[in-house]
XYZ file of C-alpha atoms in Angstrom:
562
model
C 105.282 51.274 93.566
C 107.335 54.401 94.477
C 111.031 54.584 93.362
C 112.476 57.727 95.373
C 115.997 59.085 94.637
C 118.403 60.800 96.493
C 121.114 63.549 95.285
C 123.533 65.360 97.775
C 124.978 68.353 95.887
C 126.173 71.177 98.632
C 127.182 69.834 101.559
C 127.269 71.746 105.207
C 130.959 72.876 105.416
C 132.453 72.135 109.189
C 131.517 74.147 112.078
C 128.920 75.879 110.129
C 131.148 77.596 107.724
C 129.686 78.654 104.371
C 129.718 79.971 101.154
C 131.808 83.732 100.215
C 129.899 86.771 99.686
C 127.852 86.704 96.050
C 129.275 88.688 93.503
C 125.663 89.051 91.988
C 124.417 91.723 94.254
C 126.398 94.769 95.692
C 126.119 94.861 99.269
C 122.552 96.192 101.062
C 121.473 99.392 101.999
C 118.620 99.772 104.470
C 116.113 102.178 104.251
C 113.977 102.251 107.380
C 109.858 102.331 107.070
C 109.513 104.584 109.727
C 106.430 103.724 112.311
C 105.058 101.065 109.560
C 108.355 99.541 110.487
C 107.895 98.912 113.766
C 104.987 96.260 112.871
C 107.435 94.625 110.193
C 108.539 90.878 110.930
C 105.904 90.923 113.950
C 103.891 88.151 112.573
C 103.792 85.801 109.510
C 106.906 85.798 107.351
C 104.955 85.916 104.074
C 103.360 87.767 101.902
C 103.419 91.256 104.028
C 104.986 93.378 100.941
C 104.586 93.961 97.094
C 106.665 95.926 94.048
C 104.845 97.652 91.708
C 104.060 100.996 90.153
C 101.818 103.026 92.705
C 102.187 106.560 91.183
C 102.803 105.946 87.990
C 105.900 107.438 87.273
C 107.176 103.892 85.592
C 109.313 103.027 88.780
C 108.668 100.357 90.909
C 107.109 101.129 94.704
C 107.181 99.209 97.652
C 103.563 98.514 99.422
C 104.014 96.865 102.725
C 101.502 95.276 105.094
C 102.649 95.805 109.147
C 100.701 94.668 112.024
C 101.112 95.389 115.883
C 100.020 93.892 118.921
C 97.980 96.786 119.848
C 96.237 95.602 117.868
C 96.751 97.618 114.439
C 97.335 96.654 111.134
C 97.666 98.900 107.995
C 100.316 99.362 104.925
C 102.498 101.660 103.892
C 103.639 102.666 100.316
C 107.681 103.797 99.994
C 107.811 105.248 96.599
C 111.109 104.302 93.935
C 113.527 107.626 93.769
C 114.402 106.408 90.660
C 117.746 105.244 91.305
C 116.385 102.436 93.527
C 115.958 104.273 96.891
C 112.977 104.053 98.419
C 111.328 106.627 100.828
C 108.165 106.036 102.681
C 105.764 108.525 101.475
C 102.004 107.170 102.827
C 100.858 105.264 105.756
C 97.550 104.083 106.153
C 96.690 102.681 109.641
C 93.403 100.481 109.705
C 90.774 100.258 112.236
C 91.873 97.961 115.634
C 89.719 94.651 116.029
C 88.567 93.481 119.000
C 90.572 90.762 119.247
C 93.420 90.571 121.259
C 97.099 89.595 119.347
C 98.994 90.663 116.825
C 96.481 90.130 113.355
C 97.422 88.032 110.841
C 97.820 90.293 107.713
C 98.905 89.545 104.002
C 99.353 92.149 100.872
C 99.694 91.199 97.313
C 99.199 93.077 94.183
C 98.549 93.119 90.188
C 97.093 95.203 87.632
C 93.706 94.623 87.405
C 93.089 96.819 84.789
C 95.745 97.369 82.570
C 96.570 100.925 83.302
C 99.969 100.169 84.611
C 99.063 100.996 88.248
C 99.588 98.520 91.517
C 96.220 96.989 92.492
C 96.352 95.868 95.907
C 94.755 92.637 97.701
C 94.443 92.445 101.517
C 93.627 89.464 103.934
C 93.290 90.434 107.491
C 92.381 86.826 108.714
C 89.591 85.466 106.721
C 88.469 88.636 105.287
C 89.801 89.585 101.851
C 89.539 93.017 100.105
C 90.503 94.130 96.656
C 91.734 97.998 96.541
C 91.889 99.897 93.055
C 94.816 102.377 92.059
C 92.889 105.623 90.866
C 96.038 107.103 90.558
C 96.043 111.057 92.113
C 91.676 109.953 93.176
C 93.599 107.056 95.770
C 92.850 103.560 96.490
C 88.924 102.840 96.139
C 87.374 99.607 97.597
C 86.313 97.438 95.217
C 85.647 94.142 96.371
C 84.807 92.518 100.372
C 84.933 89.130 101.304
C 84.654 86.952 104.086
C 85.431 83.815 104.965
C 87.526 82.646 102.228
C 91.652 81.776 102.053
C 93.772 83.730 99.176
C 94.439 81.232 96.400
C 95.985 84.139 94.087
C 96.132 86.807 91.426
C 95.935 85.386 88.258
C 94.805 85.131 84.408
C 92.240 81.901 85.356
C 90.294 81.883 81.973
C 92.815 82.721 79.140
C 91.548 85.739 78.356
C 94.367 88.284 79.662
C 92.720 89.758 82.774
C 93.705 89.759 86.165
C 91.348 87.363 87.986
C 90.951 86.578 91.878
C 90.780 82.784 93.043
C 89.920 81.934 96.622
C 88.968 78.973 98.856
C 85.814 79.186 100.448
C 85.226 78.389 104.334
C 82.573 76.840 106.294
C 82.346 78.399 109.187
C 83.696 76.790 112.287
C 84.004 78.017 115.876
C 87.396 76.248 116.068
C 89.775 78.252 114.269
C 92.005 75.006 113.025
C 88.806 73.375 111.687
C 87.470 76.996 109.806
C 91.045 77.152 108.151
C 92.371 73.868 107.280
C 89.575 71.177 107.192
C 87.428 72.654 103.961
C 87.385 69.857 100.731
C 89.445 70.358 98.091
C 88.176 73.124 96.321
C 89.120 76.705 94.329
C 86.161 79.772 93.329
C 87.151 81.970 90.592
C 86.445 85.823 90.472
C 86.365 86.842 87.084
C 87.597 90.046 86.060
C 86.064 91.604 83.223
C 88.981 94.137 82.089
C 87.888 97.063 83.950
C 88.592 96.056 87.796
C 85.467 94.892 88.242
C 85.127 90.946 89.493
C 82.119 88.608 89.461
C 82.170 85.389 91.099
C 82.213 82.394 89.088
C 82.506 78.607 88.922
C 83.575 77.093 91.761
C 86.151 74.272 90.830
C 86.426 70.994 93.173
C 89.054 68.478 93.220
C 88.172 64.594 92.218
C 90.725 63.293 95.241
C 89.546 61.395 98.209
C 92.250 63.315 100.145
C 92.286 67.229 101.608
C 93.762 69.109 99.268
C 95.622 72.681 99.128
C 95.589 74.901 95.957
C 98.532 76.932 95.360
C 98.910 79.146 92.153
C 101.444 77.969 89.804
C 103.251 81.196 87.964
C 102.811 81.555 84.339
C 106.439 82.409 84.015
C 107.489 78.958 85.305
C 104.425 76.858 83.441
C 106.547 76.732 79.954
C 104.820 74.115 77.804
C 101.502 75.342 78.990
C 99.860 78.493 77.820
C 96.501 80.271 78.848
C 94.452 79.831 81.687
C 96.232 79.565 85.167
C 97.455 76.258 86.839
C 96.703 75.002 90.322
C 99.068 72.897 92.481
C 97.666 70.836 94.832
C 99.613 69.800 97.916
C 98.946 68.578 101.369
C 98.192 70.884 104.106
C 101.279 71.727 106.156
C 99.485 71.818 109.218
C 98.840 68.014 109.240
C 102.785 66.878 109.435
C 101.858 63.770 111.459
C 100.136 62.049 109.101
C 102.108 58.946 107.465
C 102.251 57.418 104.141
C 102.290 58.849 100.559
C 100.483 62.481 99.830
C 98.375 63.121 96.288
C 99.827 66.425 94.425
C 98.007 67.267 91.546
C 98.489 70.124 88.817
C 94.812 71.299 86.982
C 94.313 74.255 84.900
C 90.163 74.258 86.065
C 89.020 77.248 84.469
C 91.215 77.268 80.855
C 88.878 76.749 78.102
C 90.362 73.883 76.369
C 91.945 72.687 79.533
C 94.346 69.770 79.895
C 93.509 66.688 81.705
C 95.110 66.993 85.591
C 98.258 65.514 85.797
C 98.594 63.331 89.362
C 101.747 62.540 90.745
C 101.918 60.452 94.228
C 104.675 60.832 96.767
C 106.226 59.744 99.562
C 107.144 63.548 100.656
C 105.219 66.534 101.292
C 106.370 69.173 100.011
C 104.097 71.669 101.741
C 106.677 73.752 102.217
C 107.858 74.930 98.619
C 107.498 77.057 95.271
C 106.853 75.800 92.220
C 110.041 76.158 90.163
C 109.680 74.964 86.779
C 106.374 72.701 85.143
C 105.503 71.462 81.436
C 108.439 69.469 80.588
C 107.248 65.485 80.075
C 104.953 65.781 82.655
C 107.709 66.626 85.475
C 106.891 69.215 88.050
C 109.918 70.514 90.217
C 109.050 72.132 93.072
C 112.033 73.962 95.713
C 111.769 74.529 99.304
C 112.034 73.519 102.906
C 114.003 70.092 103.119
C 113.389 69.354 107.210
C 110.133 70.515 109.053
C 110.390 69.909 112.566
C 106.980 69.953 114.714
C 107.416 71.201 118.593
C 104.354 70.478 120.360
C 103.090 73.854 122.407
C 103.339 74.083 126.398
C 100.474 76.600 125.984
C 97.990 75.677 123.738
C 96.208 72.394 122.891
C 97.048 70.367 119.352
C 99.231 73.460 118.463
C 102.715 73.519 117.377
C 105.931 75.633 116.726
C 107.628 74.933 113.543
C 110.950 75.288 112.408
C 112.407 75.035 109.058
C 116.259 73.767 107.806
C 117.546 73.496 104.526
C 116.561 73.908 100.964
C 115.427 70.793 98.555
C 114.909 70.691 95.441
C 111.615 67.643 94.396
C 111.166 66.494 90.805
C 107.989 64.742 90.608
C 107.270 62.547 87.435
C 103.750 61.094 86.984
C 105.442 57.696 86.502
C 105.993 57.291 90.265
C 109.926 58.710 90.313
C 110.431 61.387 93.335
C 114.221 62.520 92.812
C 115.330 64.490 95.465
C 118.578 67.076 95.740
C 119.628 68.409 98.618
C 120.705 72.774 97.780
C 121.508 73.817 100.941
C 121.931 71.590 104.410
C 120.429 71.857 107.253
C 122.505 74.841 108.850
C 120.631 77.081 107.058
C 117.481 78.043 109.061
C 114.637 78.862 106.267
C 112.443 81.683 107.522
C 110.381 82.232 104.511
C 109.024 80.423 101.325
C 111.779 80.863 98.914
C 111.391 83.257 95.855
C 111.710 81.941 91.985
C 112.443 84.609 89.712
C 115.224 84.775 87.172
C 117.971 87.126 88.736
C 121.129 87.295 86.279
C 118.654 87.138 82.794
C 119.676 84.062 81.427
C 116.196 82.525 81.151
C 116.469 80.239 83.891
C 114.964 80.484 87.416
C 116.681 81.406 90.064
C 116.218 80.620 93.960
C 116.712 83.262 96.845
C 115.992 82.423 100.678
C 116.665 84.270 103.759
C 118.707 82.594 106.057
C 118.095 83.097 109.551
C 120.776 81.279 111.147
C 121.603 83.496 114.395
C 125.505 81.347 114.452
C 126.755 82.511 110.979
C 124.473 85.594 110.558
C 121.093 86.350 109.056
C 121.943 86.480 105.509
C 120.128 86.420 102.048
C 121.633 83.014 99.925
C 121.567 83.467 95.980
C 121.146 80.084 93.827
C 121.291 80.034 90.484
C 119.444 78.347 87.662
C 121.390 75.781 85.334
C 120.462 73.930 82.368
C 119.581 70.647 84.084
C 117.090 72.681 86.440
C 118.801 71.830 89.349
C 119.915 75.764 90.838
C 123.512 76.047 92.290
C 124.860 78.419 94.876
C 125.945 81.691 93.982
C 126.680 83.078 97.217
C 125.740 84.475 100.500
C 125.086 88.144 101.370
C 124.858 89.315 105.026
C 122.091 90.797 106.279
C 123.657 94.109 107.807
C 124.040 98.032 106.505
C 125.920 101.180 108.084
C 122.692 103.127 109.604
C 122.782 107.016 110.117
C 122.902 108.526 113.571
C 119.505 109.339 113.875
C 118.501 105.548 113.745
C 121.137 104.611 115.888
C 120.564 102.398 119.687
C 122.856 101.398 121.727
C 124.243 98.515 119.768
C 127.389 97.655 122.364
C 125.082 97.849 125.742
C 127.330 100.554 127.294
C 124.214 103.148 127.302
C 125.465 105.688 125.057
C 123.392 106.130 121.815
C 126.201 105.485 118.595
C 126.437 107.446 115.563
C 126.979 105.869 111.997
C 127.733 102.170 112.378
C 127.211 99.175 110.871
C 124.612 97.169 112.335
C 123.548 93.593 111.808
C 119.822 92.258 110.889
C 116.982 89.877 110.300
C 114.746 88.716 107.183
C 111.401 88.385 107.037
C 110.728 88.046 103.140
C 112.507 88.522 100.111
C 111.095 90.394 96.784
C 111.986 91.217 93.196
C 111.877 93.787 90.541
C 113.953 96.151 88.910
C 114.108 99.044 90.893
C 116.297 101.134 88.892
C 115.324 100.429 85.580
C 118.714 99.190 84.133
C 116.360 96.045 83.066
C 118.090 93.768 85.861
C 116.283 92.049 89.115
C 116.767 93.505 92.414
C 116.143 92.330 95.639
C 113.680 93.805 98.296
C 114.504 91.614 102.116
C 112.400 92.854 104.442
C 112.980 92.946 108.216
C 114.598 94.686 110.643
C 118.419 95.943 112.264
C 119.266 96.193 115.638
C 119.156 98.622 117.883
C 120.562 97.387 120.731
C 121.510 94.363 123.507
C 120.191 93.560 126.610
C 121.840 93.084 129.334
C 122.618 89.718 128.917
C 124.548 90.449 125.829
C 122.120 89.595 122.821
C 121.021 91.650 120.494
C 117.278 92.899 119.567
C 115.323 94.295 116.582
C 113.070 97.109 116.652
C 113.945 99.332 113.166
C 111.745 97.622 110.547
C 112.263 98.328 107.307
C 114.302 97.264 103.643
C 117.048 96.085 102.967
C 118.128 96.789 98.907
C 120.212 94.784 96.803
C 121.588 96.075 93.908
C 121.952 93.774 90.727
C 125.672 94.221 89.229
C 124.551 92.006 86.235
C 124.700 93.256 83.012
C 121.307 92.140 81.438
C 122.069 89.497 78.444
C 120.986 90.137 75.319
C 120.142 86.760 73.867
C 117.178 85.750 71.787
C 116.175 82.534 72.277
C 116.778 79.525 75.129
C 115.804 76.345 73.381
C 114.721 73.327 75.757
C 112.581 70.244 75.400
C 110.373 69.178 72.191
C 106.340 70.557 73.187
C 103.829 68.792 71.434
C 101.719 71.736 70.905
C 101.959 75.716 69.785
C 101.374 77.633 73.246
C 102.421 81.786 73.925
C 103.060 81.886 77.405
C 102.520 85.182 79.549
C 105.557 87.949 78.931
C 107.461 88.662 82.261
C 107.804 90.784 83.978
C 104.565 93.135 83.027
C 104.102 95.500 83.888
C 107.890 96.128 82.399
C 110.002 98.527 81.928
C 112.318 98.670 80.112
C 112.387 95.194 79.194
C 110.264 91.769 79.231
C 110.320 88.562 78.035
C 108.007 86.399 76.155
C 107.717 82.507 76.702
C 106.446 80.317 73.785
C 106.349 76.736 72.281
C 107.634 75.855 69.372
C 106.054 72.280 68.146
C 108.047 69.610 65.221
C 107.412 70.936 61.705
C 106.928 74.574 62.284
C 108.157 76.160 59.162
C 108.467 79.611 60.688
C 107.907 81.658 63.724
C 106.692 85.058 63.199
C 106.829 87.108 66.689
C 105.650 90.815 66.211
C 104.812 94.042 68.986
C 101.210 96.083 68.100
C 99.954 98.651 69.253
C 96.286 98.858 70.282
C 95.600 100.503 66.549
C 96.756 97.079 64.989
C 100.200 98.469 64.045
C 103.214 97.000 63.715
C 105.751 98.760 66.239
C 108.641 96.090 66.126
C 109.330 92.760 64.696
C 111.058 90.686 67.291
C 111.549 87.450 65.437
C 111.163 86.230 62.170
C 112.360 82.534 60.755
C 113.079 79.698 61.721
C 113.111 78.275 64.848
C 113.676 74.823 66.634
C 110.795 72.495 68.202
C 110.879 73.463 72.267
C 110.718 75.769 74.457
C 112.202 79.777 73.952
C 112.133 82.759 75.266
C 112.357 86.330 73.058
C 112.929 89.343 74.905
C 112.091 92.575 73.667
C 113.539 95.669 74.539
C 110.657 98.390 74.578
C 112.172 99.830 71.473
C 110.307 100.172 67.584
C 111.920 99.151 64.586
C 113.897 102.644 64.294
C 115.592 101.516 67.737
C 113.306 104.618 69.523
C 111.914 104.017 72.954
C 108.409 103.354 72.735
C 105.669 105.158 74.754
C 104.085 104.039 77.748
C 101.047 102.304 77.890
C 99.467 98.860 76.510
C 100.300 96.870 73.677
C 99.615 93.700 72.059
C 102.358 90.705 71.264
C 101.288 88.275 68.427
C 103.254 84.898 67.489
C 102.066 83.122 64.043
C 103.477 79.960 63.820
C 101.875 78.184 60.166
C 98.320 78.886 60.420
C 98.318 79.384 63.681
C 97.673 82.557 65.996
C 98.462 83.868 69.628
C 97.808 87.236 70.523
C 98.355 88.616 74.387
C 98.495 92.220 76.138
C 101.624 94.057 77.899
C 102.112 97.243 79.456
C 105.055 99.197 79.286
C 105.553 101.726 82.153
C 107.308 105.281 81.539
């Protein structure tokens, strides 16, 4: 029997009216991605950019994925000033397929070996590549796939190496069929420390029903340490079909793995990020609360979506779906919303672009409370003052503008700490106008990034205790690659004496003691603060973290970047 729950906490104020500007964030700048930008927001709103450290001068770089309808696809890196500018510095444009449209193109990245360096991944349809910083030698092919789907980047056996995990495809001369209609199933590539990856078990689900694996971060798995976790969902592209969906959370390739928890409810949350896990058996997932299907004119069993609102779904595996409405259904959703803790208070925060044309493309700030359910923090416009020399005719009267503040659109929203003051910022991408038609409305051509400043001071708390774990687990430190900063998840089970948490480096010795004593059964989260016992800076490079709790022992790797 399913019990289902409903709680309204924002309400749509009248005539679309909403919340004042965030005091989180200073207002954007936008730094145009010259030609790269032109391809930006042309295609899938996912997934097309990365932060990460592509020259290794410790700052975070942009790597974004553009496609045109040419067609052409390619990335380009914008490289971190230092004081969170970014200026486009390479362009790589790939070979055109034969196929006509605009190609369907997706960038992520990682360090797959533990030098510090962005690793990129690539999916140009159902092809996959793996590219490997060599730092002033270039990016170096290292891996090729074909037909397979992107599952993610992610530690999959426990050992602390970046693995790959895919979905494999049968292939199908109907495109719906080759994408969507595979079992339920997950292949790990292993990753054996050094950027190389061998393929390895494939892992299949034990559910009657089509299943979709999406990667569950570490960072929001406290309770659970180790190997990664899979969510399973229902495919988004199969809306019409009634009755209650299967989501299950495995952990398929962890050594000592857990048994799958299985939840069954009456909504599908296709559309959504996994927000927080590991407490009681709950899983809370955030995203889209209305998905509206419009059948095409065009094309046969195709449809146009569109997205409204933001939800927040607590699943418990004893049959409860509890339900809270964030934000109503004037806000138009045009991405999957990012989970990342913004204001560094331990607790995950929610930002979504808003692409409602009435009130204004803006970027809408939620913030993380104690009883997991995030709460609005504000709403900050899409739009920046551009210089003269990217200036249109914004007013239609045919005379190109100088400086002037122009309005824009969102495409996908990032994080990282761009200026290393230890505080999130956030990367929208998308794109300003540059000018109106004739008929009075507006269009985008300048692709690029808009920048948001954090103004938060980052807190310098120890521990956040939550609920009682019934085990010992050391969760991955986030962010890491860090700099100059991170923060290390554990669990804390009844009648631990004492918690020793130390930082090693790769010699075996001791370069700072971040906790010693007591501390309470549940869930915490030490930060460190890339400084030795002396209060020094430490050096760039790798080093170990190691928890004792009793007899017990957890040891992981970090980088720290310069």
């Amino acid at each position: 029997m399913h019990r289902f729950m409903v709680a309204i906490l924002l309400l749509a104020a009248p005539h679309g009216a909403f919340a004042a500007t965030g005091e989180l964030f200073a207002a954007p700048n936008f730094i145009p991605l010259g030609k790269a930008g032109a391809g930006i927001g042309r295609g899938p709103s996912d997934d097309t950019g990365t932060l990460g450290d592509v020259d290794g001068d410790g700052d975070l770089d942009l790597v974004v994925a553009w496609a045109r309808w040419a067609p052409q696809w390619g990335w380009m890196v914008a490289s971190n000033d230092g004081l969170g500018g970014l200026v486009p510095t390479h362009n790589v444009t790939r070979p055109s397929r034969e196929e006509p449209g605009t190609p369907i193109v997706s960038i992520w990245g990682d360090d797959f070996d533990g030098d510090g360096l962005l690793d990129l991944a690539f999916r140009e349809g159902h092809s996959l590549e793996l590219w490997h910083n060599r730092g002033e030698d270039g990016f170096a092919t290292i891996l090729q796939l074909s037909n397979v789907g992107f599952v993610g980047l992610a530690d999959g056996e426990g050992d602390g190496d970046v693995d790959l995990l895919v979905t494999e495809y049968e292939e199908h001369d109907d495109e719906v069929l080759h994408s969507h209609e595979g079992p339920s199933q997950a292949t790990l590539w292993s990753n054996d420390g050094d950027a190389a990856f061998v393929r390895g078990d494939r892992f299949t689900l034990d559910s009657e029903e089509r299943l979709w694996p999406r990667l569950w971060p570490a960072e929001q798995s406290l309770g659970v340490g180790g190997a990664a976790r899979l969510l399973w969902l229902r495919s988004c592209w199969r809306l019409e079909e009634a009755g209650p969906t299967e989501v299950w959370l495995t952990q398929p390739w962890a050594a000592s793995a857990e048994p799958p928890l299985f939840y069954e409810s009456m909504v599908n949350p296709c559309y959504s990020t996994p927000l927080q896990a590991g407490r009681d058996g709950q899983v809370d997932l955030v995203g889209v609360a209305e998905v509206t299907a419009i059948p095409s004119e065009t094309f046969v069993n195709a449809y146009f979506f569109t997205y409204h609102g933001l939800a927040l779904w607590r699943l418990d595996a004893s049959g409860v779906v509890a339900s809270h409405t964030l934000l109503g259904s004037q806000i138009h959703v045009e991405s999957h919303p990012l989970v990342s803790d913004l204001n560094g208070d331990g607790l995950m925060d929610v930002a979504v672009i808003d692409s409602n044309e009435e009130t204004g493309p803006a970027l809408v700030v939620l913030l993380g409370q104690r009883n997991g359910v995030p709460v609005l923090e504000g709403r900050y416009r899409l739009s920046s003052t551009i210089d003269e020399a990217l200036a249109g005719d914004s007013n239609g009267d045919g005379v190109i503008e100088g400086r002037h503040q122009v309005s824009g659109t969102g495409s996908e929203v990032l994080a990282g700490d761009l200026n290393g003051d230890g505080a999130a910022e956030l990367v929208v991408l998308g794109r300003v106008q540059s000018g109106r038609f004739k008929g009075g409305s507006y269009f985008y051509t300048k692709g690029g990034a808009f920048v948001f400043i954090n103004q938060n001071s980052p807190p310098t708390a120890v521990a956040v205790e939550s609920a009682t774990p019934s085990d010992f687990v050391l969760g991955a430190n986030y962010p890491n690659p860090f700099n100059p900063a991170t923060t290390i998840p554990l669990s804390v089970p009844d009648g631990a004496e004492a918690v020793d948490v130390g930082i090693y480096n790769l010699l075996g010795q001791l370069v700072r003691q971040v906790w010693s004593g007591p501390l309470a059964a549940g869930e915490h989260r030490l930060t460190w603060d890339g400084r030795d016992d002396k209060g020094q800076l430490v050096a760039s490079g790798a080093y170990l973290y190691q928890v004792r709790v009793g007899e017990q022992l957890r040891t992981r790797k970090m980088v720290k970047l310069e």
